Structure formats: structure tokens, C-alpha cells
GROMACS .gro file of C-alpha atoms in nm:
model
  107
    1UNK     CA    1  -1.780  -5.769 -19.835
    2UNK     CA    2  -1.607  -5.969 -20.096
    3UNK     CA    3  -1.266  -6.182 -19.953
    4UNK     CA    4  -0.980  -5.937 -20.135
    5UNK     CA    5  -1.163  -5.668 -19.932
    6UNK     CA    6  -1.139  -5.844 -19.609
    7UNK     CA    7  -0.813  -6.021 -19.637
    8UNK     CA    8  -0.685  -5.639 -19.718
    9UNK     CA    9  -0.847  -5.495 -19.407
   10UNK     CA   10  -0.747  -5.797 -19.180
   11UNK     CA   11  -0.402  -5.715 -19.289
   12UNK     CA   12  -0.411  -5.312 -19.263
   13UNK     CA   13  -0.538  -5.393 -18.878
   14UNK     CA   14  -0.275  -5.641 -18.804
   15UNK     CA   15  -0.026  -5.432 -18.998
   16UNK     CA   16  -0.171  -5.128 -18.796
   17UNK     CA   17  -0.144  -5.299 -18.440
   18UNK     CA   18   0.238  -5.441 -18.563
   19UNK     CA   19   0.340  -5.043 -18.620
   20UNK     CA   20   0.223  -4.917 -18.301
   21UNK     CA   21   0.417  -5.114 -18.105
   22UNK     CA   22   0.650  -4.863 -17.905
   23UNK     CA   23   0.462  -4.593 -18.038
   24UNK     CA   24   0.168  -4.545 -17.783
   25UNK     CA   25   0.289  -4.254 -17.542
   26UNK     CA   26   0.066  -4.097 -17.250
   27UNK     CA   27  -0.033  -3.826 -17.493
   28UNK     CA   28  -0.220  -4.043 -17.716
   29UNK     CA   29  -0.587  -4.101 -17.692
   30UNK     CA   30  -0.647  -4.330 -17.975
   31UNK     CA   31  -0.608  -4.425 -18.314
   32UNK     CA   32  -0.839  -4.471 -18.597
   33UNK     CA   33  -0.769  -4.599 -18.962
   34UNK     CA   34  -1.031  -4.582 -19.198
   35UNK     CA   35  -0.955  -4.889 -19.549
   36UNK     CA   36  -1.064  -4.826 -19.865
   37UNK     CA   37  -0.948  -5.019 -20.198
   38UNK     CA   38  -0.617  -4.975 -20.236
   39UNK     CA   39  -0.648  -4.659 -19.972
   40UNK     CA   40  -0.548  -4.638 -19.572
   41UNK     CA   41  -0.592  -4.280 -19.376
   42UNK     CA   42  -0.481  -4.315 -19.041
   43UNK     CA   43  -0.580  -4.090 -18.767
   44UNK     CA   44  -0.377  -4.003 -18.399
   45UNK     CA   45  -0.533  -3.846 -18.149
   46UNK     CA   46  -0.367  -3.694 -17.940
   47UNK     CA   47  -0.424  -3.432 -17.559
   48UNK     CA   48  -0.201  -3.177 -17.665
   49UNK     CA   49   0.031  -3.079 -17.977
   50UNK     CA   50   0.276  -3.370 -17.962
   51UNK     CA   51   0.615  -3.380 -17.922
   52UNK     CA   52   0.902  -3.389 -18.147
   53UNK     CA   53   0.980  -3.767 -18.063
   54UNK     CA   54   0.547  -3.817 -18.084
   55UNK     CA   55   0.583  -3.666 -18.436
   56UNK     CA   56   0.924  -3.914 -18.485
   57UNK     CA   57   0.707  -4.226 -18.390
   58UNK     CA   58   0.425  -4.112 -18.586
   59UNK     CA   59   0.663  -4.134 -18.904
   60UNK     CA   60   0.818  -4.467 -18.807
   61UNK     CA   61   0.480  -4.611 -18.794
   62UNK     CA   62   0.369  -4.479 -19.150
   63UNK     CA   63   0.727  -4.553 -19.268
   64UNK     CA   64   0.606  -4.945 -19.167
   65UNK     CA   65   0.313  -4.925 -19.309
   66UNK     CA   66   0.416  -4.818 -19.666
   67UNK     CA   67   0.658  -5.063 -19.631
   68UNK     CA   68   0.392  -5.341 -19.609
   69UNK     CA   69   0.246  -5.255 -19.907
   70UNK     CA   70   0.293  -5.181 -20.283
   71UNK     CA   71   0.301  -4.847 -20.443
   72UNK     CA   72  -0.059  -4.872 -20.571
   73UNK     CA   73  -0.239  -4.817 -20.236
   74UNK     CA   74  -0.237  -4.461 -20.065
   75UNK     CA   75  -0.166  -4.439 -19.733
   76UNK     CA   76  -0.185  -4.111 -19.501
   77UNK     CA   77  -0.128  -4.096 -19.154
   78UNK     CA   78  -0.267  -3.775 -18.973
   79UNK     CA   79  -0.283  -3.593 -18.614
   80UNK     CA   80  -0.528  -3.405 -18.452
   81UNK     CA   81  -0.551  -3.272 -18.130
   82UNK     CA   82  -0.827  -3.307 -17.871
   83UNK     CA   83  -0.786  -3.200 -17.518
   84UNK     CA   84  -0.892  -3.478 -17.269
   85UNK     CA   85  -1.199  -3.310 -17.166
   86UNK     CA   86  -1.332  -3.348 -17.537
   87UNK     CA   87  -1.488  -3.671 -17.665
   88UNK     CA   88  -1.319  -3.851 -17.884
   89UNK     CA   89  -1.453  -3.858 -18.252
   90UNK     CA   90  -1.444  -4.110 -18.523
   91UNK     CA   91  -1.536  -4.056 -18.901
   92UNK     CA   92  -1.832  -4.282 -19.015
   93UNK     CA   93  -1.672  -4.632 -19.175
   94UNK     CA   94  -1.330  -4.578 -18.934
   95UNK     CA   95  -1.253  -4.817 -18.713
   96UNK     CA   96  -1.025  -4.768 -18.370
   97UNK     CA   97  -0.695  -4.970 -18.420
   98UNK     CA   98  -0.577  -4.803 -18.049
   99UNK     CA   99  -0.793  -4.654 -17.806
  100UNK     CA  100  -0.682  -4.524 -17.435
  101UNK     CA  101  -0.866  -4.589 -17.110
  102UNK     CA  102  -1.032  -4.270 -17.012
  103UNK     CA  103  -1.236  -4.263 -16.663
  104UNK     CA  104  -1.596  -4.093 -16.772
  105UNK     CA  105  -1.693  -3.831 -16.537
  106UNK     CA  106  -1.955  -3.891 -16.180
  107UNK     CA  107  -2.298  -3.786 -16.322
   0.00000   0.00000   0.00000
């Protein structure tokens, strides 16, 4: 990994923690971003459809993280719902930025 590469995905995960600050309700089961060049899809899980105010937070959080960088890298935020009793899923290269405590099941 050459150093622009990492010094960009150092900062999208610091800039990443920074935004969710406030943000993290009981509904939400984790959060993955996945940094490409110039490129940052974010992902929120969430246990049920959120709420208005989830969806409010949601935006505040992308609204901070377009405002940390210039108009040449894409960012995209989206949600996805996943009821508790699901596993939680990642896409391959992702990495977890926020990730809930969830007691595994007695085998």
C-alpha cells in the first residue's frame, strides 16, 4: 500500500469515528466503510427500519464527511436493515468503523 493510500484511509477512519459521535443509537448494529482512491461507501446497519431522527443523523454524518474532503472523491453513505437474529455481513475489502456488542447465543 503506497503512503497517499494510507494517509487517505487513516484519515477516512478517523474522519469516520469523528462523524459518529452522537450518532450511534440502540438501533444500530454497526458500521462499515469500504476506501477506494478518491471513493468512500459507507454502510449502517441497522435492527429495524430506522427512525426519522436515525435517518437525520445518518445525513449529519455524511454531511461531515463531504465536508472533510474535496469534490473529487465520492462518498455514499447507505442503510440496510438486518434483524438482530441475523449475522452481521461485511463486503470483502470493508472494514467496521462501529460495531455493537451482541451476546452470541448458548450452543
Amino acid at each position: 500500500m503506497n503512503e497517499e493510500i494510507k494517509e487517505f484511509r487513516i484519515s477516512v477512519l478517523l474522519f469516520m469515528q469523528r462523524a459518529l459521535l452522537d450518532a450511534v443509537t440502540p438501533g444500530l448494529r454497526g458500521v462499515s466503510v469500504g476506501i477506494g482512491l478518491k471513493k468512500i461507501t459507507a454502510l449502517f446497519i441497522y435492527e429495524a427500519t430506522p427512525t426519522l431522527d436515525e435517518l437525520e443523523l445518518i445525513s449529519f454524518s455524511e454531511t461531515q464527511i463531504v465536508a472533510d474532503f474535496d469534490e473529487s472523491v465520492s462518498i455514499s453513505f447507505d442503510i440496510k436493515v438486518i434483524p438482530a437474529s441475523k449475522d452481521r455481513i461485511i463486503s470483502i475489502g470493508n472494514e467496521w468503523v462501529y460495531l455493537r456488542h451482541e451476546r452470541t447465543p448458548n450452543l
